[in-house]
Short mmCIF file of C-alpha atoms in Angstrom, two decimals:
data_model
loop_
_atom_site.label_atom_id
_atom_site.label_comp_id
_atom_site.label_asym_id
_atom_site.label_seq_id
_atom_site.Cartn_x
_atom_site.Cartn_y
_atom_site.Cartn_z
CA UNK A 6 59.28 -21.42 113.52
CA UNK A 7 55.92 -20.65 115.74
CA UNK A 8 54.27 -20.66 112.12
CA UNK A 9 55.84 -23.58 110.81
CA UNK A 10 54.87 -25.34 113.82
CA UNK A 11 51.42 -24.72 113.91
CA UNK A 12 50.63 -25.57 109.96
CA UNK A 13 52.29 -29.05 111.11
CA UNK A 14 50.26 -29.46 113.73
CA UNK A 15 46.99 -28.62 111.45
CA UNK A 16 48.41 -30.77 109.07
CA UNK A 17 48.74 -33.68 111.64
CA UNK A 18 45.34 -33.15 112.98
CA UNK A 19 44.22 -33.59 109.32
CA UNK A 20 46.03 -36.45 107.99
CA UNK A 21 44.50 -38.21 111.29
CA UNK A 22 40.91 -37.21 110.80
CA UNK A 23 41.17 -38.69 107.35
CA UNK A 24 42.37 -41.79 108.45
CA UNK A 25 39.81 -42.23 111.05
CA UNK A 26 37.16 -41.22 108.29
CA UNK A 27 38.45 -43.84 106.53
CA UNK A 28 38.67 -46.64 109.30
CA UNK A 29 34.58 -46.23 110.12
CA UNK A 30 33.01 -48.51 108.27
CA UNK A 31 34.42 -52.55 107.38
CA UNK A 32 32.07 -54.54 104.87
CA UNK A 33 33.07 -56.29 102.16
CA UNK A 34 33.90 -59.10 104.16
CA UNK A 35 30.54 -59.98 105.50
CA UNK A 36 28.19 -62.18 104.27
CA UNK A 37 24.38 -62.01 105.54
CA UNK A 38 24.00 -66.05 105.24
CA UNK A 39 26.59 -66.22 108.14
CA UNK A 40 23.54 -65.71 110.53
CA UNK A 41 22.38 -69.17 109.05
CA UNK A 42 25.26 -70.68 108.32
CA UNK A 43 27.94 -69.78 111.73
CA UNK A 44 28.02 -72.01 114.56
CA UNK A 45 25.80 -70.61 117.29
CA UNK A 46 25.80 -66.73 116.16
CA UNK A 47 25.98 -64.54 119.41
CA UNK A 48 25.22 -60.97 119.85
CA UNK A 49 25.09 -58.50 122.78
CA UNK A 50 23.60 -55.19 122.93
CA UNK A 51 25.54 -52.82 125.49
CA UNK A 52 22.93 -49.11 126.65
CA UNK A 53 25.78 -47.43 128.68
CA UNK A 54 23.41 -44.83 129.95
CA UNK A 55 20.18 -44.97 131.51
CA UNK A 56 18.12 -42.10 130.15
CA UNK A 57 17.93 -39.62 127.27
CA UNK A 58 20.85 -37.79 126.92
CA UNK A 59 20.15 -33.84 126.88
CA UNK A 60 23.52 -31.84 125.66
CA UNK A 61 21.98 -28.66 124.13
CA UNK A 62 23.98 -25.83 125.49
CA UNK A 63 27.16 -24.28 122.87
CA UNK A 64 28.51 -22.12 126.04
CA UNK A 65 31.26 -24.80 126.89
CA UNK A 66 32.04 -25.55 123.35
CA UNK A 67 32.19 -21.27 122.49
CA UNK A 68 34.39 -20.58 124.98
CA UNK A 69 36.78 -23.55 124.45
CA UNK A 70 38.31 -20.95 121.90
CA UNK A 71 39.44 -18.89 124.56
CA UNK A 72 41.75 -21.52 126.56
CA UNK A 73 41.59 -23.68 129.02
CA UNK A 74 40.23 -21.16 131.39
CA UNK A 75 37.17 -20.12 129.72
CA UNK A 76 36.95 -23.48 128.90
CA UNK A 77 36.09 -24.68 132.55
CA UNK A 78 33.89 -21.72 133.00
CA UNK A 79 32.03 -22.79 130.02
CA UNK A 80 31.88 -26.31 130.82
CA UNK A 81 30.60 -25.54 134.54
CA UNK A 82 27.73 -22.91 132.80
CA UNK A 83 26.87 -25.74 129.89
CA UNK A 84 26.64 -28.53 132.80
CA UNK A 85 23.90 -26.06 134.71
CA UNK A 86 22.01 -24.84 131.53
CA UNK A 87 21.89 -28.92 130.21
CA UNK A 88 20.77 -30.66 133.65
CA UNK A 89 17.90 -27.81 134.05
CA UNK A 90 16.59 -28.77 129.98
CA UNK A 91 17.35 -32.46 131.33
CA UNK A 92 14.89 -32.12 133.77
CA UNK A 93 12.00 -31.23 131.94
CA UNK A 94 12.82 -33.45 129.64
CA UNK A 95 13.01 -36.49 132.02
CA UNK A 96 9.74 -34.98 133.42
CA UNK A 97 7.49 -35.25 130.13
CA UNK A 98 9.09 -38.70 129.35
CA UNK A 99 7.84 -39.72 132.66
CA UNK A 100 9.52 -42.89 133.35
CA UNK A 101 9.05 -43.78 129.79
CA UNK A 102 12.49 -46.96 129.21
CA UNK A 103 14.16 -45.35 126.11
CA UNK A 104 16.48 -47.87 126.45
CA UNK A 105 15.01 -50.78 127.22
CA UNK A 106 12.46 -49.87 124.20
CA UNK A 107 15.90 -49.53 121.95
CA UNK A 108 17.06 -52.58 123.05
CA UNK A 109 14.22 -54.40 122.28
CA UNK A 110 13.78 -53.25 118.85
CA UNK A 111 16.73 -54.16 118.13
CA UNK A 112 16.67 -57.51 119.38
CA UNK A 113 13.00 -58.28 117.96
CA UNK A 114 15.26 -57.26 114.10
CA UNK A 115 18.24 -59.04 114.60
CA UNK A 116 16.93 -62.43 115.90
CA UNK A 117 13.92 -62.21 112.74
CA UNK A 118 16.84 -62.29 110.55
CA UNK A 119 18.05 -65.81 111.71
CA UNK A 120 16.49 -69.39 111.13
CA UNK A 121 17.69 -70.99 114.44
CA UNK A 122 17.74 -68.91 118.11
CA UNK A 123 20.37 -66.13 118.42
CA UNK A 124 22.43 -66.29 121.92
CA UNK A 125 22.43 -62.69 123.53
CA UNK A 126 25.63 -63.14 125.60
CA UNK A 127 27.15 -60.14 127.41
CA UNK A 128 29.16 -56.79 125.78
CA UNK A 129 32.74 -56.44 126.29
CA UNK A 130 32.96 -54.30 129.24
CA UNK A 131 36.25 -54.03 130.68
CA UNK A 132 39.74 -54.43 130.27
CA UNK A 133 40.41 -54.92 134.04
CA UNK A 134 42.34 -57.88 135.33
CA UNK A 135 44.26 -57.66 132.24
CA UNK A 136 47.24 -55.78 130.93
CA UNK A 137 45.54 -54.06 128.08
CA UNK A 138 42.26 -53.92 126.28
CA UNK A 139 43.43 -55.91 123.18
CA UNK A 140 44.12 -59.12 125.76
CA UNK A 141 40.56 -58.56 127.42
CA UNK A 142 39.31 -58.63 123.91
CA UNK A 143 40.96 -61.98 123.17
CA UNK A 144 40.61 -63.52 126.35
CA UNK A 145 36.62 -62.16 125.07
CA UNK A 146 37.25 -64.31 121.47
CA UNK A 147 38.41 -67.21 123.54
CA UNK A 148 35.22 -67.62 125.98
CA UNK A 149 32.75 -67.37 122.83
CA UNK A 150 34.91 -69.96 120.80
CA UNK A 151 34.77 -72.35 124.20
CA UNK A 152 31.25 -71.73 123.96
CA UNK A 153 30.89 -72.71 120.51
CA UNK A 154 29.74 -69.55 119.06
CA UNK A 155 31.16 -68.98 115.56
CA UNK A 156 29.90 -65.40 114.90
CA UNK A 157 29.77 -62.55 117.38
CA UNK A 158 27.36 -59.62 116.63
CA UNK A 159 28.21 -56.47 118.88
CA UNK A 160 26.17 -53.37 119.36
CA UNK A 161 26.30 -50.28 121.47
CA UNK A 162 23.67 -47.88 121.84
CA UNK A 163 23.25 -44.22 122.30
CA UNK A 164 20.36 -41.62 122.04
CA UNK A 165 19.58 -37.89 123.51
CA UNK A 166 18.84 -34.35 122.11
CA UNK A 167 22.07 -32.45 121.57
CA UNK A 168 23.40 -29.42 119.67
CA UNK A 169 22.10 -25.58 119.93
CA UNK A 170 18.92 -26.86 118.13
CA UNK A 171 18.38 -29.86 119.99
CA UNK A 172 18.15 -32.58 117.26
CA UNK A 173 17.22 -35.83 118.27
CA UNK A 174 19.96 -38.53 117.36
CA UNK A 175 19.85 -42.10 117.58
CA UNK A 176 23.23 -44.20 117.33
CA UNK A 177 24.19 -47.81 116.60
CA UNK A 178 27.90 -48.46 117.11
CA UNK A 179 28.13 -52.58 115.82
CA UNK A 180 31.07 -54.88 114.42
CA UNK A 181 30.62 -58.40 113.53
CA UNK A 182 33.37 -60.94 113.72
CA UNK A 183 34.81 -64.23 113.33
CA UNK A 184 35.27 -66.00 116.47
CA UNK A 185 37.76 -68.49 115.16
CA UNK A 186 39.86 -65.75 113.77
CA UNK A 187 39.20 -62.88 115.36
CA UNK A 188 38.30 -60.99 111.90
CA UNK A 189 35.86 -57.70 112.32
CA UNK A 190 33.77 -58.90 109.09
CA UNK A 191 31.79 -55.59 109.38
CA UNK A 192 31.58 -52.31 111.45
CA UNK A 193 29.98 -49.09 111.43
CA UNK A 194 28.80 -46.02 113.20
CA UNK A 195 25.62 -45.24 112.11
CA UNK A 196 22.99 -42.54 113.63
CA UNK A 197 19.79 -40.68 112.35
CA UNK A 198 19.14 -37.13 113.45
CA UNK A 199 15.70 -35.45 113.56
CA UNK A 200 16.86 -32.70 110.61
CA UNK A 201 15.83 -31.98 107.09
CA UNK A 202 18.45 -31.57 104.32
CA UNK A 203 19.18 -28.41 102.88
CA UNK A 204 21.61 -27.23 100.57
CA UNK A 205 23.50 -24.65 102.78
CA UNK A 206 23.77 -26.78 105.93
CA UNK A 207 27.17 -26.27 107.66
CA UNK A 208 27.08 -29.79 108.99
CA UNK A 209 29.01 -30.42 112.50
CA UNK A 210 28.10 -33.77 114.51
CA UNK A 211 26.29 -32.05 117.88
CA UNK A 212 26.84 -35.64 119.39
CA UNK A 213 30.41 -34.86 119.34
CA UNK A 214 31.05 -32.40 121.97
CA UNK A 215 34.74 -32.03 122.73
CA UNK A 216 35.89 -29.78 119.92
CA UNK A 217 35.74 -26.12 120.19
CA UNK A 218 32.81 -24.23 117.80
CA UNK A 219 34.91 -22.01 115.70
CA UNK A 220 33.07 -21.85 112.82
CA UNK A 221 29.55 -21.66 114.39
CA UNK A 222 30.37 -19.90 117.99
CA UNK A 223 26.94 -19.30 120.02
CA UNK A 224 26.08 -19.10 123.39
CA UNK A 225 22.34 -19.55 123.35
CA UNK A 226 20.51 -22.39 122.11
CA UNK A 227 17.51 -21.31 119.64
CA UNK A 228 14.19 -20.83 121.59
CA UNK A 229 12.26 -24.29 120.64
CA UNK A 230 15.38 -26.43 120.97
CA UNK A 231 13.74 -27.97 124.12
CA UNK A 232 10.68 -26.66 123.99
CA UNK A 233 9.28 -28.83 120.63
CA UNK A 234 10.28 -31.82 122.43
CA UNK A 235 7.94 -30.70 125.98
CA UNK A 236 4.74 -28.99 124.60
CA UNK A 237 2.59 -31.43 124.25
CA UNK A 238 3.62 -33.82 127.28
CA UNK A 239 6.38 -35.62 125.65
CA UNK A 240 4.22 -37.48 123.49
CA UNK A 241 5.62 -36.29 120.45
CA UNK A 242 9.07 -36.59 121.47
CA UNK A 243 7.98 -40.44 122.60
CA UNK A 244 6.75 -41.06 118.89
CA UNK A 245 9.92 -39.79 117.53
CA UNK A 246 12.51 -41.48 119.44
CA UNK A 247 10.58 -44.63 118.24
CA UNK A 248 10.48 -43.61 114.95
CA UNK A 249 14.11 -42.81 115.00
CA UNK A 250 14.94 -45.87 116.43
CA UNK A 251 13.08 -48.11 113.64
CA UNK A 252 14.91 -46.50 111.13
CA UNK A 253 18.51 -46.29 112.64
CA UNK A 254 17.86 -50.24 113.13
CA UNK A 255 16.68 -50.62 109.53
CA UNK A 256 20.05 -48.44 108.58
CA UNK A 257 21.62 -51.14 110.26
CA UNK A 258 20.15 -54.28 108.67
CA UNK A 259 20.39 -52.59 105.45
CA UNK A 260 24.33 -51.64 105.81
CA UNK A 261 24.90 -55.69 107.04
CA UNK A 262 22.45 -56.60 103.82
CA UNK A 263 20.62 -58.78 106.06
CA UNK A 264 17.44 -56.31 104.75
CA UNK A 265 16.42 -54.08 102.29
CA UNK A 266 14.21 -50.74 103.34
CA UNK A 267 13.84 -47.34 102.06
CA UNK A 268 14.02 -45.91 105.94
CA UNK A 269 17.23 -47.74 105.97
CA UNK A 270 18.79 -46.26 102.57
CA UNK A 271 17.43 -42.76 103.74
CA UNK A 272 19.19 -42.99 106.91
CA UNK A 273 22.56 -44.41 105.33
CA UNK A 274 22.33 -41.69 102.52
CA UNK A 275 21.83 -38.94 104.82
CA UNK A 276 24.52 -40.05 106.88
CA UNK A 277 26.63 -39.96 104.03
CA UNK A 278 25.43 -36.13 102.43
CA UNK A 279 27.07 -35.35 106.23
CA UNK A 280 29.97 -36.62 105.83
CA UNK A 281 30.52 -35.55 102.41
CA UNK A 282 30.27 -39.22 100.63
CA UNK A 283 28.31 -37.59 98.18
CA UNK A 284 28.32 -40.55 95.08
CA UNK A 285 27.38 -42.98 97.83
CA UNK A 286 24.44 -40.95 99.12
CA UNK A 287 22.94 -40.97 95.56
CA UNK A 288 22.99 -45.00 95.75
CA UNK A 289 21.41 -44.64 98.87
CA UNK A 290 18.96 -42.15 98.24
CA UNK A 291 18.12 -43.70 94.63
CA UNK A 292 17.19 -46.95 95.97
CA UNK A 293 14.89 -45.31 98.93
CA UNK A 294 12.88 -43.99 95.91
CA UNK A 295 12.44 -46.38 94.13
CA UNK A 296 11.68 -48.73 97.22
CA UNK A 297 9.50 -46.27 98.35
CA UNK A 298 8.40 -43.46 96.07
CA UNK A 299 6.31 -41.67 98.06
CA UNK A 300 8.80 -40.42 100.32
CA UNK A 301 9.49 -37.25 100.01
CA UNK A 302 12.57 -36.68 102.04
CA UNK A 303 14.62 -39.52 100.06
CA UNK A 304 13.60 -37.25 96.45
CA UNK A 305 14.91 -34.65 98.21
CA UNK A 306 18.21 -36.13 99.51
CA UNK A 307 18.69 -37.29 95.99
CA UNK A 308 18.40 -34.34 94.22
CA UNK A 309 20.71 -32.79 96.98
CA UNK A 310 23.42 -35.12 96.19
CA UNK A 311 23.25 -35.05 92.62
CA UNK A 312 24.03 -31.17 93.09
CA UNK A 313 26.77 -31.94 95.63
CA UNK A 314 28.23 -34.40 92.81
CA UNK A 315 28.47 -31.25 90.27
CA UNK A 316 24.93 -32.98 88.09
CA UNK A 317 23.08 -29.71 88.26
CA UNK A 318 20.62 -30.13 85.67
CA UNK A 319 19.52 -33.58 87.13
CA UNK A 320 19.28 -31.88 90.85
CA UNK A 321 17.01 -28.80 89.25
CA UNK A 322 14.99 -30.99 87.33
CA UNK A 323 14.17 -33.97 90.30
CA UNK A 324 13.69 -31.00 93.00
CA UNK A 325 11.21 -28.82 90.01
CA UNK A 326 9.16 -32.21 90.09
CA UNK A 327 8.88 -32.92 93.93
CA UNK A 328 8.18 -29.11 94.67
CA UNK A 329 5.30 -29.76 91.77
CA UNK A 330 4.31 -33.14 93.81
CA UNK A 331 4.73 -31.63 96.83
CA UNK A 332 4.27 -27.83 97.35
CA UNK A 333 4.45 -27.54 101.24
CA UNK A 334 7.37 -29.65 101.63
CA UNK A 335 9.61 -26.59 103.03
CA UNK A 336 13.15 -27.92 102.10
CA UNK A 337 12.88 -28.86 98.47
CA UNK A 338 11.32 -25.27 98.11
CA UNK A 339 14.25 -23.94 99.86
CA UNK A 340 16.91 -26.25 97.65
CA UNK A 341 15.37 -24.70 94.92
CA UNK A 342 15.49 -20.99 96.04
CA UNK A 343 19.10 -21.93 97.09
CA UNK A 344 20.52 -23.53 93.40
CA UNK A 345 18.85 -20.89 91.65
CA UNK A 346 19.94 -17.37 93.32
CA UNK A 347 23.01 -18.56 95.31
CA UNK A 348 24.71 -21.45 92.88
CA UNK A 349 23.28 -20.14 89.33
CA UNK A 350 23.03 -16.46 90.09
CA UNK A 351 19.63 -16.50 88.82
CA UNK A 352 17.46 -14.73 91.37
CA UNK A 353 14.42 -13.97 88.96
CA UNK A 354 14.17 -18.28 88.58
CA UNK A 355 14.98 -18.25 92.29
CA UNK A 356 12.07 -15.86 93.25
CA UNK A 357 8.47 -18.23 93.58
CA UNK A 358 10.97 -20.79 95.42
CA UNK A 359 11.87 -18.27 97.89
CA UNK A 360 8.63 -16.72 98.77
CA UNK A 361 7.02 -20.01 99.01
CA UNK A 362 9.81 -21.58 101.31
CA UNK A 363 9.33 -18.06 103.52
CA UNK A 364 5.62 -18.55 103.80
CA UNK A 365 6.32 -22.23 104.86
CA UNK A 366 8.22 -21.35 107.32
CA UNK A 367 12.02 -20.63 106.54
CA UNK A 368 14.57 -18.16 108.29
CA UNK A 369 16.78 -17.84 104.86
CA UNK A 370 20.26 -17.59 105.42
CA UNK A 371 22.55 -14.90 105.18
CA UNK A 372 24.12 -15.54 101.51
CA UNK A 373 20.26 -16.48 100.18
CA UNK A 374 18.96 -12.98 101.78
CA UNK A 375 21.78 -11.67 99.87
CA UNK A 376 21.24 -13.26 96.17
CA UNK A 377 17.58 -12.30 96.47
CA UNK A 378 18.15 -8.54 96.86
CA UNK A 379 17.16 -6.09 93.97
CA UNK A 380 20.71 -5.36 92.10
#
């Protein structure tokens, strides 16, 4: 019965993430002329926190296994270990408005896309004074039809450094809808990471924090996870938070089809080799390369979904001619090395991938080491 049980409850937890996967995004129903067209489009931008975020420690997340109880040990050793790396992070940005610079970027895009002024009226904040969220919300609806507005663009952002490796992540939360009736027209989650894609990641979302690691249980972060971000003063860590930023708002524009840009495809179609939407990420990733050839990262994602999609031969043979193109670009190297040995069984084809992705650089993994031993 115990057993029984617990495969229903795994089955449960399933069948929900899948319908939550499925419930992220709502598009078809938008159309980008309704930023010309609506009465009065509003929009509001909500930045719930006031600096960068810095979640890098596993400890909490490792010892969630265990139970509750080594659960709150582990969330009282992760909340020392992350407000010490906070620190010195806060101390190289030195003042530095992550948010307000988010904010503004995001503004500056959204009000270039329409003829006549957009009105920036205020997030939904609150459910209290009413009974439940969903009458806040149309008490919400009400106040911008009273006002006229006919479109209501809403946006909540997020950024820090999270994860044992401490990726930087930018996030846009944003629905449209239709004031009148109430309709989400579009909505989406989407965020860009500071990673490179490679063929044997193990993806799990770092911003996500509540679930236990049991697939990847560590209690030390790697050595540079703070440490690239402080080195030089924060300065590089300032020019890649803007950096992300631009492109997470491109993503953005791009998803609503209010703009076109290979940053934006790149950062849809990676978001998409994450989450395992494999045949969309080779839209996305096709159209960043042909928008904007010279980027190497969107060949790369391309040929990395075409091998996730079971198109082997098309993978091999874009990845052979960016690793000609572009010989010190460490993950196409790697891909390579990785297809070869690990996918084909061919170590001897795998072999001047391999040593030139080790002398860029890589830490192969496990199964990789393995395929490249002498038999």
């Amino acid at each position: 019965m115990f057993e029984r049980n617990v495969l229903r409850g795994y089955i449960a937890a399933i069948t929900g993430l899948m319908l939550l996967a499925g419930c992220t995004a709502v598009r078809p129903g938008f159309e980008p002329a309704l930023l010309q067209t609506a009465a009065s489009p509003a929009y509001s931008i909500a930045v719930p926190q006031s600096e960068m975020v810095v979640a890098v420690s596993p400890v909490r997340q490792t010892m969630q296994i265990g139970g509750s109880i080594p659960a709150l040990l582990g969330a009282g050793i992760s909340a020392i270990q992350d407000a010490r790396n906070a620190s010195r992070i806060h101390e190289v940005l030195g003042g530095y408005g992550c948010g307000a610079f988010f904010e503004r970027q995001l503004r500056a895009s959204l009000e270039e896309q329409a003829d006549a002024p957009l009105h920036q009226v205020k997030p939904f904040s609150t459910a209290a004074g009413y009974h439940n969220a969903r009458d806040a919300r149309e008490a919400r609806m009400d106040g911008l039809r009273k006002s006229a507005h006919g479109l209501v663009l809403d946006f909540d952002l997020s950024y820090g450094i999270y994860g044992a490796e401490g990726l930087l992540a930018t996030r846009i939360r944003g629905e449209a809808t239709d004031t009148e009736s109430g309709k989400v027209l579009w909505r989406n989650t989407i965020t860009r990471y500071s990673l490179d894609l490679y063929a044997d990641t193990r993806w799990r979302d770092p911003m996500e924090r509540m679930a236990p690691s049991y697939f990847s249980p560590r209690f030390f972060t790697a050595e540079d996870a703070v440490s690239q971000w402080t080195s030089d003063g924060g300065a590089h860590l300032k020019r890649c938070f803007e950096k992300s930023v631009m492109d997470t708002v491109a993503a953005v524009l791009t998803d609503m089809g209010l703009e076109e840009s290979a940053e934006g495809h790149y950062v849809l179609g990676m978001q998409d080799t994450l989450e395992g939407r494999h045949e969309a990420a080779v839209e996305h990733f096709s159209r960043a390369a042909a928008l904007a050839p010279e980027m190497v990262e969107a060949g790369n994602g391309l040929a990395l979904a075409q091998a996730k999609n079971g198109r082997m031969e098309a993978a091999l043979a874009s990845a052979e001619t960016l690793a000609a193109a572009h010989p010190d670009y460490l993950p196409v190297q790697y891909n390579l090395a990785w297809w070869y040995a690990v996918e084909m069984k061919s170590p001897e084809k795998a072999r001047s991938y391999f040593d030139r992705a080790v002398a860029l650089g890589a830490s192969p993994g496990r199964r990789l080491e393995k395929a490249m031993r002498p038999k």
